[in-house]
Rosetta silent file (secondary structure, phi, psi, omega in degrees, C-alpha in Angstrom):
SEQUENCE: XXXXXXXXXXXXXXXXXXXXXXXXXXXXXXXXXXXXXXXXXXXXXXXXXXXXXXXXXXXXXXXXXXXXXXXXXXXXXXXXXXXXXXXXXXXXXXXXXXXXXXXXXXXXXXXXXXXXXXXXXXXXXXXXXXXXXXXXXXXXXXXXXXXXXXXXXXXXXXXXXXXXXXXXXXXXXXXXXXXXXXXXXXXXXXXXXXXXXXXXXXXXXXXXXXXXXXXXXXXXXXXXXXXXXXXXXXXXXXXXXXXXXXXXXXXXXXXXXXXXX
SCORE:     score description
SCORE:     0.000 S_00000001
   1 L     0.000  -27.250 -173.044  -22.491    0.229   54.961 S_00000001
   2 L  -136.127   55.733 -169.791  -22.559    1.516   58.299 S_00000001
   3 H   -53.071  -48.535  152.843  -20.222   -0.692   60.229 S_00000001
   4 H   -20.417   -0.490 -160.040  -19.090    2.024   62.434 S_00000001
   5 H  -116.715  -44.846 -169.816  -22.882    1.817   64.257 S_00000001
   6 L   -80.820  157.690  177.679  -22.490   -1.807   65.646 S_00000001
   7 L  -101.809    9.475  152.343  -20.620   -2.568   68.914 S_00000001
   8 L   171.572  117.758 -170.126  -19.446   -5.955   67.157 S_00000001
   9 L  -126.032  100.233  175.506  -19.183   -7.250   63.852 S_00000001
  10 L   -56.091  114.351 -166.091  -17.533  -10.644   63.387 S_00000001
  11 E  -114.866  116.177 -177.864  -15.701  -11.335   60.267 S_00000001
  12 L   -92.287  163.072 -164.034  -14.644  -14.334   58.619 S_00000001
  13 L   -83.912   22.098  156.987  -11.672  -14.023   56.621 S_00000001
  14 L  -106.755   22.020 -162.650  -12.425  -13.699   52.877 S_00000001
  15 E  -120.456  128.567 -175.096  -14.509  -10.251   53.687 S_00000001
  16 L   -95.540   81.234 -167.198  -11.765   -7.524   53.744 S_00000001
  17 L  -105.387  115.691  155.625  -13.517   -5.568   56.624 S_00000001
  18 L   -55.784  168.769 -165.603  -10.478   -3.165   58.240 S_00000001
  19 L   -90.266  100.605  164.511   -9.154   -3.380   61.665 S_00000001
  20 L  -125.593  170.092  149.916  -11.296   -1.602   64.141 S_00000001
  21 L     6.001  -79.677 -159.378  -12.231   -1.342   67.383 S_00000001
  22 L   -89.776   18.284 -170.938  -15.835   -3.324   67.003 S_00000001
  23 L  -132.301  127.609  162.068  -14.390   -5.820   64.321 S_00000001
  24 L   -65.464  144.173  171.434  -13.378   -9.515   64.966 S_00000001
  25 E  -125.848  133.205  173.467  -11.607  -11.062   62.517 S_00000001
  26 L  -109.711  171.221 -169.874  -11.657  -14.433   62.457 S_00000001
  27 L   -95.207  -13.080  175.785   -9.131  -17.238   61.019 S_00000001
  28 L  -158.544  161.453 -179.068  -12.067  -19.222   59.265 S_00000001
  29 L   -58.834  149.916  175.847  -15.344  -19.349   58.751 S_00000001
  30 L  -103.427   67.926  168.757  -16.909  -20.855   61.645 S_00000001
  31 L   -97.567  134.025  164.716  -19.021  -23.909   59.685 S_00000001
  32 L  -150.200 -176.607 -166.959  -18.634  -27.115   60.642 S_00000001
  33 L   -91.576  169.513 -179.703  -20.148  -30.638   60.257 S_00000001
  34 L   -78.162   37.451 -131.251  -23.067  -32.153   61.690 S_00000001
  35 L   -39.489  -28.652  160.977  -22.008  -34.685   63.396 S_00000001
  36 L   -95.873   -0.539  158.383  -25.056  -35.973   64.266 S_00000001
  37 L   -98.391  -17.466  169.973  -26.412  -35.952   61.036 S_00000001
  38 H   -76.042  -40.768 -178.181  -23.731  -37.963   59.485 S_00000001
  39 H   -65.956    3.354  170.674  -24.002  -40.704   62.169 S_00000001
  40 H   -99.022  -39.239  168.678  -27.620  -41.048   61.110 S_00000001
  41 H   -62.003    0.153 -158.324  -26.892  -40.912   58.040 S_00000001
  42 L  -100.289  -27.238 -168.215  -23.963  -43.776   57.667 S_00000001
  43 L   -76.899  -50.436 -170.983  -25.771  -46.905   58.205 S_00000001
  44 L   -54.317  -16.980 -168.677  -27.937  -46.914   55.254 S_00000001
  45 L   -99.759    1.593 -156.946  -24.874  -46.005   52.667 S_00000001
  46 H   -64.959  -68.389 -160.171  -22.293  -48.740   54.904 S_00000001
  47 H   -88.014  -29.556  150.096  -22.109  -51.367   52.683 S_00000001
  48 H   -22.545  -53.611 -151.493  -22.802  -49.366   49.248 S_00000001
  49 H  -115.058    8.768  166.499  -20.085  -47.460   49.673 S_00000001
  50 H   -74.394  -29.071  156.774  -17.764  -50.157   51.329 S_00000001
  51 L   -28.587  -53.071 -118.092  -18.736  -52.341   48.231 S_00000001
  52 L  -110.408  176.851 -176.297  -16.822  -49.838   45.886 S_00000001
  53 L   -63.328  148.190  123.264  -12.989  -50.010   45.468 S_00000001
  54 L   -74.646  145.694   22.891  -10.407  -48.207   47.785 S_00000001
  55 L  -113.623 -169.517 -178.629   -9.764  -46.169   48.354 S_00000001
  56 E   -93.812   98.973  146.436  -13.076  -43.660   48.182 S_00000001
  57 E   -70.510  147.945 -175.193  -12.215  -40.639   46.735 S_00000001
  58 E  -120.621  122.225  161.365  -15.116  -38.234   47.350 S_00000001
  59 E   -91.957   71.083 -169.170  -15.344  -35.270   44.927 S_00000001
  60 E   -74.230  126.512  165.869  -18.026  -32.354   46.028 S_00000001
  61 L  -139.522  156.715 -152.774  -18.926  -29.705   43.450 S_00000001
  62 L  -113.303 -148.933 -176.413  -20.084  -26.826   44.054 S_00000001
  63 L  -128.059  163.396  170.971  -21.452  -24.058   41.376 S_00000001
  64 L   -22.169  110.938  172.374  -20.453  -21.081   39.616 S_00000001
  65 L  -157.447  147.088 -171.358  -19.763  -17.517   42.240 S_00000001
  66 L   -81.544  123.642   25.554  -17.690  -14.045   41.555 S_00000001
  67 L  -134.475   35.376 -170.951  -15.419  -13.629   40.946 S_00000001
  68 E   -86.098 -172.265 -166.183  -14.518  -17.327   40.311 S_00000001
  69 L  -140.732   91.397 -177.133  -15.350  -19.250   36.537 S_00000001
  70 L  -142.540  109.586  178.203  -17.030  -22.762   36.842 S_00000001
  71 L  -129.365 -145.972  153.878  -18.510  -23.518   33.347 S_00000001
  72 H   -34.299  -73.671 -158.388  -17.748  -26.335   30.869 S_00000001
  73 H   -53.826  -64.776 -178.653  -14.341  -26.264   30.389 S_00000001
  74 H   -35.375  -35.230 -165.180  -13.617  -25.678   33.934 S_00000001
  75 H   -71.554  -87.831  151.318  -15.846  -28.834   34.970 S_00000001
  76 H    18.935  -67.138  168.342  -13.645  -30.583   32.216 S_00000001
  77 H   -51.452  -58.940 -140.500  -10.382  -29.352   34.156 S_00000001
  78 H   -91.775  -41.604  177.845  -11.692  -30.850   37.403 S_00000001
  79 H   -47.205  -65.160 -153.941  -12.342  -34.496   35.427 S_00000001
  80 H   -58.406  -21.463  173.835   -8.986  -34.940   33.849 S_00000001
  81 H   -61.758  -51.236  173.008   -7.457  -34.019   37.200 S_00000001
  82 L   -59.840   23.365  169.657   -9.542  -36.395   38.970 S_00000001
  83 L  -123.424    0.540 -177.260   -8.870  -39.054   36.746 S_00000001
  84 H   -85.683  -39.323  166.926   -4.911  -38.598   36.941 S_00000001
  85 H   -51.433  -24.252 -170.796   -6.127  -39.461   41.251 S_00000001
  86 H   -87.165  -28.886  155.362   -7.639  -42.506   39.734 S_00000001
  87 H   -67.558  -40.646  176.743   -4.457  -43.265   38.613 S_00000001
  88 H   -49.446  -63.312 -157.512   -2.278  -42.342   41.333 S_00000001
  89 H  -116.742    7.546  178.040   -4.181  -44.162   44.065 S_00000001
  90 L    65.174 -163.619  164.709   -6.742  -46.581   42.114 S_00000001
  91 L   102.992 -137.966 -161.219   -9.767  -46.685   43.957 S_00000001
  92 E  -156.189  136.605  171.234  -13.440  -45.255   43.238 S_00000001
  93 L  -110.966  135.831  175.393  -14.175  -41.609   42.085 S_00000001
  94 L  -139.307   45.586 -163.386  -17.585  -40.656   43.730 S_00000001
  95 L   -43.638  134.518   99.870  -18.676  -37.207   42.490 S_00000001
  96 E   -29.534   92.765 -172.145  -21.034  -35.235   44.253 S_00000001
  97 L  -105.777 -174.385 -163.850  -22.887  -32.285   42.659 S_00000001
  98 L  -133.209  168.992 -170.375  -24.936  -29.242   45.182 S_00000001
  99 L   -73.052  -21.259 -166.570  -27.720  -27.265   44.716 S_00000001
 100 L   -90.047   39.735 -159.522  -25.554  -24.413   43.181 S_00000001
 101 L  -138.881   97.079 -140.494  -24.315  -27.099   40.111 S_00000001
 102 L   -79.614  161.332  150.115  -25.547  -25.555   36.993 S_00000001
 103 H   -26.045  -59.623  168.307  -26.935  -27.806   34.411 S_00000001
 104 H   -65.277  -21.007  142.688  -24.033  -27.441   32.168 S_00000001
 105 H   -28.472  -66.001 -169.325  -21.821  -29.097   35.096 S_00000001
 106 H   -60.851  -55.683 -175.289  -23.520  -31.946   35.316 S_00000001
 107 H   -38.478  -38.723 -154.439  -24.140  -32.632   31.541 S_00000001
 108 H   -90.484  -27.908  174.535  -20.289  -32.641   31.106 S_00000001
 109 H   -77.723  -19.930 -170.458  -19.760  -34.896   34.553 S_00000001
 110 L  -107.593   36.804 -174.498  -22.330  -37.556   33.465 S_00000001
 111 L  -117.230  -51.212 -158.477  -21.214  -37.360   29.646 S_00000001
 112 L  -134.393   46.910 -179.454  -17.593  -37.922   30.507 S_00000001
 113 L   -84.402  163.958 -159.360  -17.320  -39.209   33.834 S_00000001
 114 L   -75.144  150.621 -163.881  -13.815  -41.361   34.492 S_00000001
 115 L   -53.636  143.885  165.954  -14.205  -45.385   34.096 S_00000001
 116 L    75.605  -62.800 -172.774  -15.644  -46.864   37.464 S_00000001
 117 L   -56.976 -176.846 -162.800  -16.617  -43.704   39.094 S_00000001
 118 L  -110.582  148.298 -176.823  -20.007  -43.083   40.738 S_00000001
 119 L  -132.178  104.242  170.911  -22.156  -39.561   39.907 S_00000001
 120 E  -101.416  119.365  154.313  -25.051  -38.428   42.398 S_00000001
 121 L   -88.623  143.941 -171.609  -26.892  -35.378   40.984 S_00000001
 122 L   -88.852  141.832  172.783  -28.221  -33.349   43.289 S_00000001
 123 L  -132.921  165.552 -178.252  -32.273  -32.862   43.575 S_00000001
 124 L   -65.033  115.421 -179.128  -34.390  -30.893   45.959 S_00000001
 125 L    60.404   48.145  176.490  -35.363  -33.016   48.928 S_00000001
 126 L   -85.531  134.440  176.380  -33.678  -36.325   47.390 S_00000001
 127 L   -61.599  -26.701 -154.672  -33.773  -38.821   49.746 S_00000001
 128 L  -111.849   31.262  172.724  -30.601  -41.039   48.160 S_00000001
 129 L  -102.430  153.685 -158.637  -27.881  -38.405   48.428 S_00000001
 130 L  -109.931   20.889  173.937  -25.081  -39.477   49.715 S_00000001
 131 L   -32.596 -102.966 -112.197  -22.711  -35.921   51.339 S_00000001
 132 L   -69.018  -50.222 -173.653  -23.126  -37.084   54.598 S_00000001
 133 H   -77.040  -38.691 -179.378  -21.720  -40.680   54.400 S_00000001
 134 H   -38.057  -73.345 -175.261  -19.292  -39.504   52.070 S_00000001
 135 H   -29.317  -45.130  178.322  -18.182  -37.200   54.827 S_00000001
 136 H  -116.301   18.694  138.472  -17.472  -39.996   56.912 S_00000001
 137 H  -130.849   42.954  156.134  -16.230  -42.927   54.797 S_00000001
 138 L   -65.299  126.950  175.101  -14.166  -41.205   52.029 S_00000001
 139 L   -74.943  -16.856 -171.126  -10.699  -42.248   52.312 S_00000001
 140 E  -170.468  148.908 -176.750   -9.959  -38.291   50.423 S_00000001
 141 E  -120.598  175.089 -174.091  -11.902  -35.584   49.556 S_00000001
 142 E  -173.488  112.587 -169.184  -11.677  -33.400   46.778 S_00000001
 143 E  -132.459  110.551 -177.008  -13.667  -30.081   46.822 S_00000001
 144 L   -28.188  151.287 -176.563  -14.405  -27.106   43.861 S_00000001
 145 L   -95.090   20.743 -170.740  -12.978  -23.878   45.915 S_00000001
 146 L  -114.732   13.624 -176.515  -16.085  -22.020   45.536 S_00000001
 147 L  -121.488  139.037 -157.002  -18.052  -23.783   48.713 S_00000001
 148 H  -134.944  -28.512  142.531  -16.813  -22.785   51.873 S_00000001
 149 H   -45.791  -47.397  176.492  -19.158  -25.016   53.364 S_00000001
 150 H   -60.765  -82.818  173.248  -17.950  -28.191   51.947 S_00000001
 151 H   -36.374  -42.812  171.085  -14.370  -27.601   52.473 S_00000001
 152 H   -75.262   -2.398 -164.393  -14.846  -26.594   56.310 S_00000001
 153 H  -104.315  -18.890  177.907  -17.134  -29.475   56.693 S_00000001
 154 H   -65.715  -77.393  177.178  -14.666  -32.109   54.753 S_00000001
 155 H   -47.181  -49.295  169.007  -11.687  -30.074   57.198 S_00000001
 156 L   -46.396  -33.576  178.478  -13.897  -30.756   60.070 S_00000001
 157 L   -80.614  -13.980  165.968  -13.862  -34.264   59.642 S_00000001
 158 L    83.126    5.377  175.870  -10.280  -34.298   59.795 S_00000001
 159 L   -70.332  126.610  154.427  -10.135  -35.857   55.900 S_00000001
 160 L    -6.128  177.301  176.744   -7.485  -35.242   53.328 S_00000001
 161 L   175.072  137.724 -176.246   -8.662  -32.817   51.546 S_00000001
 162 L  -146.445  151.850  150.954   -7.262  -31.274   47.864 S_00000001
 163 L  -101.655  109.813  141.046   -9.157  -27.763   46.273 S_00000001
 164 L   -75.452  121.085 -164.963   -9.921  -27.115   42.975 S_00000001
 165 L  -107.199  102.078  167.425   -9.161  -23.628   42.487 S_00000001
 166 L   -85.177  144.999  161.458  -10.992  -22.137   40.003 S_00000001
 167 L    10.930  155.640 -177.695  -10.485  -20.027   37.054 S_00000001
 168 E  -137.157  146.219  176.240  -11.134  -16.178   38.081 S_00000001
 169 L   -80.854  118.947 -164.386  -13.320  -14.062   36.227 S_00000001
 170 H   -70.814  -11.250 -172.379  -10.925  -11.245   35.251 S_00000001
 171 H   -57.966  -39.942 -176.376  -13.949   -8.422   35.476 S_00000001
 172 H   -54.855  -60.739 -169.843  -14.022  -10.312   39.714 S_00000001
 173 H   -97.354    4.455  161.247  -10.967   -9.829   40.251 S_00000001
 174 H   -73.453  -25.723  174.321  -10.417   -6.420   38.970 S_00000001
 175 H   -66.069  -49.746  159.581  -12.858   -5.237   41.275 S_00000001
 176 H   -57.433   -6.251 -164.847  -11.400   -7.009   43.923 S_00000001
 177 H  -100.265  -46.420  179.311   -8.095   -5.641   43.151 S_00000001
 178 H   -92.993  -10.271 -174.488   -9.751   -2.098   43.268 S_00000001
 179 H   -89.846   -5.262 -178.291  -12.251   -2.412   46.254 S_00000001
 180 H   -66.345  -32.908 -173.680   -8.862   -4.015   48.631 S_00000001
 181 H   -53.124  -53.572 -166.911   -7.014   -0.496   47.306 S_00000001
 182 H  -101.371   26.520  176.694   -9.503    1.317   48.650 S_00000001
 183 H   -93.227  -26.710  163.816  -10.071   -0.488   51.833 S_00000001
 184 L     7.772  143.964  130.943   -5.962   -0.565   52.005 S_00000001
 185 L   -24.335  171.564 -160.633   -4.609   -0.102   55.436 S_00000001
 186 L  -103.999  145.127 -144.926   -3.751    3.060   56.712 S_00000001
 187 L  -148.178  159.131  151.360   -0.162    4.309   54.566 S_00000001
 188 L   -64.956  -64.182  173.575    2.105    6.974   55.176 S_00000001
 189 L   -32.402  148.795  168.404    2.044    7.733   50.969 S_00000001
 190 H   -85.762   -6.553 -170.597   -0.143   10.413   49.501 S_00000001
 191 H  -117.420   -6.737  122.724   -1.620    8.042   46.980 S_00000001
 192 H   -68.814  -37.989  128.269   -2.738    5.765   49.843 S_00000001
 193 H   -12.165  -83.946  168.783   -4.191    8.185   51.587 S_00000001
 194 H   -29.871  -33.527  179.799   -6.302    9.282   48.382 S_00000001
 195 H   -50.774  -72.543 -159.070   -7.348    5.721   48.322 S_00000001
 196 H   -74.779   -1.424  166.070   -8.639    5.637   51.009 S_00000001
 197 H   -68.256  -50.099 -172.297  -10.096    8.976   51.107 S_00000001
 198 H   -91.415  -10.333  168.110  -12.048    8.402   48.266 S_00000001
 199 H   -56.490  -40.932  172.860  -12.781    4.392   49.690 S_00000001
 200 H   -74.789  -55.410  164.978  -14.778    6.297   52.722 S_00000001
 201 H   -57.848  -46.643  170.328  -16.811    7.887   50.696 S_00000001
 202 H   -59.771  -33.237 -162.587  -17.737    5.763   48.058 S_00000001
 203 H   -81.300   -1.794 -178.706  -18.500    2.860   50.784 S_00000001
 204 H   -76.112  -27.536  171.357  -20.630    5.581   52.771 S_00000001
 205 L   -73.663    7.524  159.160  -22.577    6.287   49.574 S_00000001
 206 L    78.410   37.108 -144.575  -23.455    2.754   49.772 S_00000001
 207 L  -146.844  -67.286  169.790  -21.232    2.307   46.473 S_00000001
 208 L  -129.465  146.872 -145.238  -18.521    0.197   47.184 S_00000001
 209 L  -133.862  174.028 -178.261  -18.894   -2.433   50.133 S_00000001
 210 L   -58.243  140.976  175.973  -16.216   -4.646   51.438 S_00000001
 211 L   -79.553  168.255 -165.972  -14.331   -7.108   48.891 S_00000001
 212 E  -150.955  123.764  172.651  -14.956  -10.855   49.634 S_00000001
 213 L  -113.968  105.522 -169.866  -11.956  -13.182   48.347 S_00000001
 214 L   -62.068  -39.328 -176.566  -12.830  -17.049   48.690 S_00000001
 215 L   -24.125  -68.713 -172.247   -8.849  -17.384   48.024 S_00000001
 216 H   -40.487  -41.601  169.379   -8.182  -16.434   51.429 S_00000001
 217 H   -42.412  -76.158  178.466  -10.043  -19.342   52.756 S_00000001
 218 H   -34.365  -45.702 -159.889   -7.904  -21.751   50.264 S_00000001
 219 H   -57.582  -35.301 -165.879   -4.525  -19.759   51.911 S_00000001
 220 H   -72.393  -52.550 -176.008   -5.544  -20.528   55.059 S_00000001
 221 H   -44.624  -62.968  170.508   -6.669  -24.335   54.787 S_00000001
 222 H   -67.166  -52.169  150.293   -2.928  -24.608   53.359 S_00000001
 223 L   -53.722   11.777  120.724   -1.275  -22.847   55.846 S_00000001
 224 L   -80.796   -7.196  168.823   -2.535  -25.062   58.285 S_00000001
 225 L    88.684   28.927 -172.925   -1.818  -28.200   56.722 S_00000001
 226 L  -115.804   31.036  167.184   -5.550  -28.891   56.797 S_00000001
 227 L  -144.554 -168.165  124.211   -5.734  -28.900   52.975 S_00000001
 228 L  -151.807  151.208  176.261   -3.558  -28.920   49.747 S_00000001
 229 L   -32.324  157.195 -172.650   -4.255  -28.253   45.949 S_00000001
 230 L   -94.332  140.336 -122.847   -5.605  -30.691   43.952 S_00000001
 231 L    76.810  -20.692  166.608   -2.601  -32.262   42.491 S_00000001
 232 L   -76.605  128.658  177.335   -0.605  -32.215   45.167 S_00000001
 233 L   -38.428  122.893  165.099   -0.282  -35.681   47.516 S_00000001
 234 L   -85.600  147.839 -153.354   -3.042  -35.870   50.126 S_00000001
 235 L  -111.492  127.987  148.700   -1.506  -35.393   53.340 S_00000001
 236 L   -52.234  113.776  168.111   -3.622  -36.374   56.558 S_00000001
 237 L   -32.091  128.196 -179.623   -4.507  -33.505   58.761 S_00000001
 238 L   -99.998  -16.210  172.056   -2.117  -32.739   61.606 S_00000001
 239 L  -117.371  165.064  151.145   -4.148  -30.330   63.179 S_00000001
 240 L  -133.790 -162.826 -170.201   -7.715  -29.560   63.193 S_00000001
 241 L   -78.004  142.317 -157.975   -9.987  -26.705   62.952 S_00000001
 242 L   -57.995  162.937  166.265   -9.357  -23.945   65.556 S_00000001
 243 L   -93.007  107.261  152.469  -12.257  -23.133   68.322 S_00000001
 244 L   -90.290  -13.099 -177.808  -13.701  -19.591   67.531 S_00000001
 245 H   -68.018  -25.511 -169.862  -16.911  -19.860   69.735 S_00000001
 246 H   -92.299  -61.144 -166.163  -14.983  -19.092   72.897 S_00000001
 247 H   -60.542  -39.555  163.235  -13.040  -16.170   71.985 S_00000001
 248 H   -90.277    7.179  172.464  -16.613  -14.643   70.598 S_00000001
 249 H   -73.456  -57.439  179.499  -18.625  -16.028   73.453 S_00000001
 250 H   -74.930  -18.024  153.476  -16.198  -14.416   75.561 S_00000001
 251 H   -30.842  -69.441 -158.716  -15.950  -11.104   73.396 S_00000001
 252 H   -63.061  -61.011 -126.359  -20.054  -10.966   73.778 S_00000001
 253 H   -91.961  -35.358 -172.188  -20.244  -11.689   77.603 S_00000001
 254 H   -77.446  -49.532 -160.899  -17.466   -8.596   78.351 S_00000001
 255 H   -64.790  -42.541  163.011  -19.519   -6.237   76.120 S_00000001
 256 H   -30.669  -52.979 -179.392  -22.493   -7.828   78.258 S_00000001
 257 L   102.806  -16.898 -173.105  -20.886   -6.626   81.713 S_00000001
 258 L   -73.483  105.440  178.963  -21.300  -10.911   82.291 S_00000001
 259 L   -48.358  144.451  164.784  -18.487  -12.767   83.832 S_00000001
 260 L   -46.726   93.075  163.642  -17.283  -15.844   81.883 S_00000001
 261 L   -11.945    0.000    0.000  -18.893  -19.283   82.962 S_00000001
């Protein structure tokens, strides 16, 4: 609400905070995996999940968030795709639900999961889940677009990687449609101008706040070639994810008065 007050406010790209002065923008979120929690985690899960066919698809779902739609049917959606991968590439479907993976998710993945795959529901402090080894011996991943965690931590790992893009609630994205209008860039036009005239006030009045688009995330993943849609072949990463810590370490250090190490 009162962004204008801080001397630097760091922005990951789905929050459509304008171009100022004090505001970073970044090209992704900066999450990434634990690297030392997977390698603790991989021995016990080695030969379980070497046992299973290849290759190891890994499938992470996430839960329901505005202004996306992840209910039945949608769940539904995400089987029959994944079962057209168990044809394309054979192999082992190994679904993965998350703390945000409502009840009605699950029922419909363990009702009518595809021949041969594997289902882990997630519980609070289960000892036998198996994210972490997934992370490192999936041959492909395949992740609901509504975790931004998963997908950078999947992208981190340097894994194939295909997004399910879900369904948009249209009430989500009209709002989104109207708070980017009035966050809009600065325009020449009188009816950009009014936008954004009345966009200062309502967000001063605490009224309307920045819009937050997961999409952008997806756009991004694919324009680097570190994802693609699910349907599309998975392609091995050619890149990986960029280093943002130095450009705001060194941001921080100048505001600081501190020379760079």
């Amino acid at each position: 609400r009162w962004i204008e007050k801080f001397d630097l406010v760091i922005v990951p790209p789905q929050y459509s905070v304008p171009a100022m002065p004090n505001v970073l923008h970044l090209s992704l979120p900066l999450v990434r995996s634990d690297a030392d929690a997977v390698a603790k985690a991989t021995p016990a899960w080695r030969a379980r999940l070497n046992s299973l066919q290849k290759p190891l698809i890994a499938v992470f779902v996430g839960g329901a968030t505005k202004p996306f739609r992840f209910d039945a049917a949608a769940a539904r959606e995400l089987l029959e795709r994944c079962e057209r991968l168990r044809t394309d590439y054979a192999g082992t479907l190994y679904f993965s639900t998350s703390r945000r993976t409502s009840p009605a998710i699950i029922r419909v993945l363990r009702e009518q999961l595809p021949a041969g795959a594997q289902l882990y529901e997630w519980r609070q402090n289960g000892s036998q889940n198996p994210y972490l080894a997934l992370l490192e011996f999936a041959d492909y991943c395949v992740v609901t677009g509504d975790s931004v965690s998963m997908m950078l931590e999947v992208a981190d790992r340097h894994k194939p990687l295909a997004i399910f893009e879900l369904p948009s609630i249209w009430g989500g994205r009209l709002w989104q449609s109207l708070t980017h209008r009035l966050h809009a860039p600065a325009g020449s036009d009188s009816t950009n101008r009014l936008w954004r005239w009345a966009g200062r006030r309502l967000y001063r009045a605490g009224i309307v706040g920045f819009a937050r688009d997961l999409t952008r995330i997806h756009q991004a993943l694919f324009a680097d070639g570190l994802a693609v849609r699910l349907g599309a072949a998975f392609r091995q990463p050619s890149t990986a994810l960029a280093d943002e810590l130095t450009p705001i370490r060194e941001r921080i250090l100048s505001m600081l008065d501190v020379p760079p190490p």
